Amino acid sequence: MSLPDDPLDSATRAQAVPVLTARPSVRSHQLQQVEGPGAPQLIELRGTSLIIGRSPEAEVRIPSSSLSRQHVRLDRGDDGWTVTDLDSSNGLYLNEIRIYSAELRDGDTVQLSDALFVYFEGR
């Protein structure tokens, strides 16, 4: 004994359903300024190097008299970004510890005088 064809099954078979692929989102490395003059702001880290300071010539300008004109330099390496103090008057703090230079890790806090940033690794 055979069963009659279900019209819904015939219609479903006739329609080609594309297979969808999920792609993880890609985001660049970022500094998010959370405190200080100009906050909040999100800084996309692009290129190979950039200067943060109060100078109009700095790639990232923070309008604070307590920042040096060229306070820090960020350099892109193979695995991420390194931050280096450029002999600033008020120093560079990474996770509340005064440093000269360090490689940044996801979630690190970077303090430049009265400006506070959080670093996010790209994915």
mmCIF file with all atom_site columns, C-alpha atoms in Angstrom:
data_model
loop_
_atom_site.group_PDB
_atom_site.id
_atom_site.type_symbol
_atom_site.label_atom_id
_atom_site.label_alt_id
_atom_site.label_comp_id
_atom_site.label_asym_id
_atom_site.label_entity_id
_atom_site.label_seq_id
_atom_site.pdbx_PDB_ins_code
_atom_site.Cartn_x
_atom_site.Cartn_y
_atom_site.Cartn_z
_atom_site.occupancy
_atom_site.B_iso_or_equiv
_atom_site.pdbx_formal_charge
_atom_site.auth_seq_id
_atom_site.auth_comp_id
_atom_site.auth_asym_id
_atom_site.auth_atom_id
_atom_site.pdbx_PDB_model_num
ATOM 1   C CA . MET A 1 1   ? 0.000  0.000  0.000  1.00 0.00 ? 1   MET A CA 1
ATOM 2   C CA . SER A 1 2   ? 1.402  3.362  -0.930 1.00 0.00 ? 2   SER A CA 1
ATOM 3   C CA . LEU A 1 3   ? 0.760  6.631  0.789  1.00 0.00 ? 3   LEU A CA 1
ATOM 4   C CA . PRO A 1 4   ? -0.390 9.625  -1.209 1.00 0.00 ? 4   PRO A CA 1
ATOM 5   C CA . ASP A 1 5   ? 2.183  12.383 -1.746 1.00 0.00 ? 5   ASP A CA 1
ATOM 6   C CA . ASP A 1 6   ? 1.928  15.152 0.793  1.00 0.00 ? 6   ASP A CA 1
ATOM 7   C CA . PRO A 1 7   ? 1.676  18.451 -1.183 1.00 0.00 ? 7   PRO A CA 1
ATOM 8   C CA . LEU A 1 8   ? 3.683  20.237 1.538  1.00 0.00 ? 8   LEU A CA 1
ATOM 9   C CA . ASP A 1 9   ? 6.576  17.776 1.159  1.00 0.00 ? 9   ASP A CA 1
ATOM 10  C CA . SER A 1 10  ? 6.595  18.302 -2.615 1.00 0.00 ? 10  SER A CA 1
ATOM 11  C CA . ALA A 1 11  ? 6.711  22.081 -2.205 1.00 0.00 ? 11  ALA A CA 1
ATOM 12  C CA . THR A 1 12  ? 9.479  21.886 0.385  1.00 0.00 ? 12  THR A CA 1
ATOM 13  C CA . ARG A 1 13  ? 11.606 19.619 -1.803 1.00 0.00 ? 13  ARG A CA 1
ATOM 14  C CA . ALA A 1 14  ? 11.203 21.952 -4.769 1.00 0.00 ? 14  ALA A CA 1
ATOM 15  C CA . GLN A 1 15  ? 12.692 24.950 -2.954 1.00 0.00 ? 15  GLN A CA 1
ATOM 16  C CA . ALA A 1 16  ? 16.475 25.143 -2.705 1.00 0.00 ? 16  ALA A CA 1
ATOM 17  C CA . VAL A 1 17  ? 17.531 26.381 0.703  1.00 0.00 ? 17  VAL A CA 1
ATOM 18  C CA . PRO A 1 18  ? 20.946 28.049 0.757  1.00 0.00 ? 18  PRO A CA 1
ATOM 19  C CA . VAL A 1 19  ? 23.390 26.926 3.417  1.00 0.00 ? 19  VAL A CA 1
ATOM 20  C CA . LEU A 1 20  ? 24.492 29.893 5.526  1.00 0.00 ? 20  LEU A CA 1
ATOM 21  C CA . THR A 1 21  ? 27.961 30.219 6.994  1.00 0.00 ? 21  THR A CA 1
ATOM 22  C CA . ALA A 1 22  ? 28.581 32.202 10.173 1.00 0.00 ? 22  ALA A CA 1
ATOM 23  C CA . ARG A 1 23  ? 31.656 34.406 9.961  1.00 0.00 ? 23  ARG A CA 1
ATOM 24  C CA . PRO A 1 24  ? 33.222 35.800 13.122 1.00 0.00 ? 24  PRO A CA 1
ATOM 25  C CA . SER A 1 25  ? 33.270 39.574 13.218 1.00 0.00 ? 25  SER A CA 1
ATOM 26  C CA . VAL A 1 26  ? 36.640 41.192 12.699 1.00 0.00 ? 26  VAL A CA 1
ATOM 27  C CA . ARG A 1 27  ? 37.485 44.282 14.662 1.00 0.00 ? 27  ARG A CA 1
ATOM 28  C CA . SER A 1 28  ? 40.672 46.257 14.841 1.00 0.00 ? 28  SER A CA 1
ATOM 29  C CA . HIS A 1 29  ? 42.759 46.848 17.935 1.00 0.00 ? 29  HIS A CA 1
ATOM 30  C CA . GLN A 1 30  ? 41.259 49.734 19.903 1.00 0.00 ? 30  GLN A CA 1
ATOM 31  C CA . LEU A 1 31  ? 41.858 52.116 22.761 1.00 0.00 ? 31  LEU A CA 1
ATOM 32  C CA . GLN A 1 32  ? 38.719 53.319 24.462 1.00 0.00 ? 32  GLN A CA 1
ATOM 33  C CA . GLN A 1 33  ? 39.173 56.532 26.397 1.00 0.00 ? 33  GLN A CA 1
ATOM 34  C CA . VAL A 1 34  ? 36.976 56.260 29.483 1.00 0.00 ? 34  VAL A CA 1
ATOM 35  C CA . GLU A 1 35  ? 38.196 59.209 31.596 1.00 0.00 ? 35  GLU A CA 1
ATOM 36  C CA . GLY A 1 36  ? 39.735 62.612 31.020 1.00 0.00 ? 36  GLY A CA 1
ATOM 37  C CA . PRO A 1 37  ? 39.438 65.427 28.470 1.00 0.00 ? 37  PRO A CA 1
ATOM 38  C CA . GLY A 1 38  ? 37.776 64.203 25.283 1.00 0.00 ? 38  GLY A CA 1
ATOM 39  C CA . ALA A 1 39  ? 36.238 61.089 26.878 1.00 0.00 ? 39  ALA A CA 1
ATOM 40  C CA . PRO A 1 40  ? 34.453 59.023 25.910 1.00 0.00 ? 40  PRO A CA 1
ATOM 41  C CA . GLN A 1 41  ? 36.048 58.217 22.596 1.00 0.00 ? 41  GLN A CA 1
ATOM 42  C CA . LEU A 1 42  ? 37.056 55.095 20.707 1.00 0.00 ? 42  LEU A CA 1
ATOM 43  C CA . ILE A 1 43  ? 40.412 55.099 18.931 1.00 0.00 ? 43  ILE A CA 1
ATOM 44  C CA . GLU A 1 44  ? 40.944 52.516 16.192 1.00 0.00 ? 44  GLU A CA 1
ATOM 45  C CA . LEU A 1 45  ? 44.621 51.534 16.122 1.00 0.00 ? 45  LEU A CA 1
ATOM 46  C CA . ARG A 1 46  ? 45.633 51.434 12.457 1.00 0.00 ? 46  ARG A CA 1
ATOM 47  C CA . GLY A 1 47  ? 48.904 51.709 10.629 1.00 0.00 ? 47  GLY A CA 1
ATOM 48  C CA . THR A 1 48  ? 52.217 50.874 12.254 1.00 0.00 ? 48  THR A CA 1
ATOM 49  C CA . SER A 1 49  ? 52.750 53.666 14.770 1.00 0.00 ? 49  SER A CA 1
ATOM 50  C CA . LEU A 1 50  ? 50.970 56.614 16.346 1.00 0.00 ? 50  LEU A CA 1
ATOM 51  C CA . ILE A 1 51  ? 51.639 59.324 18.916 1.00 0.00 ? 51  ILE A CA 1
ATOM 52  C CA . ILE A 1 52  ? 49.251 60.345 21.692 1.00 0.00 ? 52  ILE A CA 1
ATOM 53  C CA . GLY A 1 53  ? 49.740 63.769 23.256 1.00 0.00 ? 53  GLY A CA 1
ATOM 54  C CA . ARG A 1 54  ? 48.412 67.297 23.521 1.00 0.00 ? 54  ARG A CA 1
ATOM 55  C CA . SER A 1 55  ? 50.189 68.560 20.370 1.00 0.00 ? 55  SER A CA 1
ATOM 56  C CA . PRO A 1 56  ? 48.012 69.304 17.335 1.00 0.00 ? 56  PRO A CA 1
ATOM 57  C CA . GLU A 1 57  ? 50.524 67.200 15.366 1.00 0.00 ? 57  GLU A CA 1
ATOM 58  C CA . ALA A 1 58  ? 49.842 64.071 17.469 1.00 0.00 ? 58  ALA A CA 1
ATOM 59  C CA . GLU A 1 59  ? 47.754 61.435 15.689 1.00 0.00 ? 59  GLU A CA 1
ATOM 60  C CA . VAL A 1 60  ? 45.607 61.210 18.830 1.00 0.00 ? 60  VAL A CA 1
ATOM 61  C CA . ARG A 1 61  ? 45.270 64.615 20.470 1.00 0.00 ? 61  ARG A CA 1
ATOM 62  C CA . ILE A 1 62  ? 44.119 64.825 24.093 1.00 0.00 ? 62  ILE A CA 1
ATOM 63  C CA . PRO A 1 63  ? 43.397 68.438 25.113 1.00 0.00 ? 63  PRO A CA 1
ATOM 64  C CA . SER A 1 64  ? 44.966 68.288 28.575 1.00 0.00 ? 64  SER A CA 1
ATOM 65  C CA . SER A 1 65  ? 47.675 70.601 29.902 1.00 0.00 ? 65  SER A CA 1
ATOM 66  C CA . SER A 1 66  ? 48.991 67.737 32.063 1.00 0.00 ? 66  SER A CA 1
ATOM 67  C CA . LEU A 1 67  ? 49.895 65.617 29.010 1.00 0.00 ? 67  LEU A CA 1
ATOM 68  C CA . SER A 1 68  ? 53.177 66.169 27.219 1.00 0.00 ? 68  SER A CA 1
ATOM 69  C CA . ARG A 1 69  ? 53.029 67.311 23.609 1.00 0.00 ? 69  ARG A CA 1
ATOM 70  C CA . GLN A 1 70  ? 54.192 63.843 22.586 1.00 0.00 ? 70  GLN A CA 1
ATOM 71  C CA . HIS A 1 71  ? 53.345 61.713 25.599 1.00 0.00 ? 71  HIS A CA 1
ATOM 72  C CA . VAL A 1 72  ? 53.485 58.102 24.305 1.00 0.00 ? 72  VAL A CA 1
ATOM 73  C CA . ARG A 1 73  ? 54.025 56.192 21.088 1.00 0.00 ? 73  ARG A CA 1
ATOM 74  C CA . LEU A 1 74  ? 52.137 53.043 20.157 1.00 0.00 ? 74  LEU A CA 1
ATOM 75  C CA . ASP A 1 75  ? 53.856 50.636 17.758 1.00 0.00 ? 75  ASP A CA 1
ATOM 76  C CA . ARG A 1 76  ? 52.262 47.690 16.022 1.00 0.00 ? 76  ARG A CA 1
ATOM 77  C CA . GLY A 1 77  ? 54.120 44.388 16.250 1.00 0.00 ? 77  GLY A CA 1
ATOM 78  C CA . ASP A 1 78  ? 53.401 40.880 15.008 1.00 0.00 ? 78  ASP A CA 1
ATOM 79  C CA . ASP A 1 79  ? 51.103 40.025 17.907 1.00 0.00 ? 79  ASP A CA 1
ATOM 80  C CA . GLY A 1 80  ? 49.646 43.383 18.900 1.00 0.00 ? 80  GLY A CA 1
ATOM 81  C CA . TRP A 1 81  ? 50.660 46.839 20.094 1.00 0.00 ? 81  TRP A CA 1
ATOM 82  C CA . THR A 1 82  ? 53.412 48.159 22.344 1.00 0.00 ? 82  THR A CA 1
ATOM 83  C CA . VAL A 1 83  ? 53.147 51.441 24.258 1.00 0.00 ? 83  VAL A CA 1
ATOM 84  C CA . THR A 1 84  ? 56.274 53.487 25.051 1.00 0.00 ? 84  THR A CA 1
ATOM 85  C CA . ASP A 1 85  ? 56.663 56.615 27.201 1.00 0.00 ? 85  ASP A CA 1
ATOM 86  C CA . LEU A 1 86  ? 58.322 59.440 25.272 1.00 0.00 ? 86  LEU A CA 1
ATOM 87  C CA . ASP A 1 87  ? 59.965 60.955 28.372 1.00 0.00 ? 87  ASP A CA 1
ATOM 88  C CA . SER A 1 88  ? 56.686 62.566 29.387 1.00 0.00 ? 88  SER A CA 1
ATOM 89  C CA . SER A 1 89  ? 56.455 64.750 32.481 1.00 0.00 ? 89  SER A CA 1
ATOM 90  C CA . ASN A 1 90  ? 53.675 62.744 34.170 1.00 0.00 ? 90  ASN A CA 1
ATOM 91  C CA . GLY A 1 91  ? 54.558 59.253 32.995 1.00 0.00 ? 91  GLY A CA 1
ATOM 92  C CA . LEU A 1 92  ? 52.778 56.215 31.633 1.00 0.00 ? 92  LEU A CA 1
ATOM 93  C CA . TYR A 1 93  ? 50.846 53.796 33.841 1.00 0.00 ? 93  TYR A CA 1
ATOM 94  C CA . LEU A 1 94  ? 49.840 50.309 32.751 1.00 0.00 ? 94  LEU A CA 1
ATOM 95  C CA . ASN A 1 95  ? 47.316 48.663 35.068 1.00 0.00 ? 95  ASN A CA 1
ATOM 96  C CA . GLU A 1 96  ? 48.216 51.241 37.762 1.00 0.00 ? 96  GLU A CA 1
ATOM 97  C CA . ILE A 1 97  ? 51.979 50.573 37.587 1.00 0.00 ? 97  ILE A CA 1
ATOM 98  C CA . ARG A 1 98  ? 54.359 53.187 36.192 1.00 0.00 ? 98  ARG A CA 1
ATOM 99  C CA . ILE A 1 99  ? 56.273 51.755 33.233 1.00 0.00 ? 99  ILE A CA 1
ATOM 100 C CA . TYR A 1 100 ? 58.508 52.862 30.388 1.00 0.00 ? 100 TYR A CA 1
ATOM 101 C CA . SER A 1 101 ? 57.357 50.393 27.725 1.00 0.00 ? 101 SER A CA 1
ATOM 102 C CA . ALA A 1 102 ? 55.189 47.255 27.495 1.00 0.00 ? 102 ALA A CA 1
ATOM 103 C CA . GLU A 1 103 ? 53.232 45.082 25.109 1.00 0.00 ? 103 GLU A CA 1
ATOM 104 C CA . LEU A 1 104 ? 49.503 45.615 25.573 1.00 0.00 ? 104 LEU A CA 1
ATOM 105 C CA . ARG A 1 105 ? 47.057 42.793 26.369 1.00 0.00 ? 105 ARG A CA 1
ATOM 106 C CA . ASP A 1 106 ? 43.295 42.706 26.038 1.00 0.00 ? 106 ASP A CA 1
ATOM 107 C CA . GLY A 1 107 ? 41.664 44.644 28.905 1.00 0.00 ? 107 GLY A CA 1
ATOM 108 C CA . ASP A 1 108 ? 44.811 46.543 29.986 1.00 0.00 ? 108 ASP A CA 1
ATOM 109 C CA . THR A 1 109 ? 44.297 50.041 31.372 1.00 0.00 ? 109 THR A CA 1
ATOM 110 C CA . VAL A 1 110 ? 46.627 52.755 30.134 1.00 0.00 ? 110 VAL A CA 1
ATOM 111 C CA . GLN A 1 111 ? 46.796 56.020 32.077 1.00 0.00 ? 111 GLN A CA 1
ATOM 112 C CA . LEU A 1 112 ? 48.395 59.162 30.683 1.00 0.00 ? 112 LEU A CA 1
ATOM 113 C CA . SER A 1 113 ? 48.115 61.805 33.388 1.00 0.00 ? 113 SER A CA 1
ATOM 114 C CA . ASP A 1 114 ? 44.368 62.539 33.662 1.00 0.00 ? 114 ASP A CA 1
ATOM 115 C CA . ALA A 1 115 ? 43.360 60.416 30.653 1.00 0.00 ? 115 ALA A CA 1
ATOM 116 C CA . LEU A 1 116 ? 42.465 56.749 31.147 1.00 0.00 ? 116 LEU A CA 1
ATOM 117 C CA . PHE A 1 117 ? 42.150 54.202 28.329 1.00 0.00 ? 117 PHE A CA 1
ATOM 118 C CA . VAL A 1 118 ? 41.209 50.531 28.055 1.00 0.00 ? 118 VAL A CA 1
ATOM 119 C CA . TYR A 1 119 ? 42.946 48.459 25.362 1.00 0.00 ? 119 TYR A CA 1
ATOM 120 C CA . PHE A 1 120 ? 41.024 45.900 23.302 1.00 0.00 ? 120 PHE A CA 1
ATOM 121 C CA . GLU A 1 121 ? 42.805 43.364 21.103 1.00 0.00 ? 121 GLU A CA 1
ATOM 122 C CA . GLY A 1 122 ? 41.525 42.965 17.569 1.00 0.00 ? 122 GLY A CA 1
ATOM 123 C CA . ARG A 1 123 ? 39.911 39.706 16.519 1.00 0.00 ? 123 ARG A CA 1
#
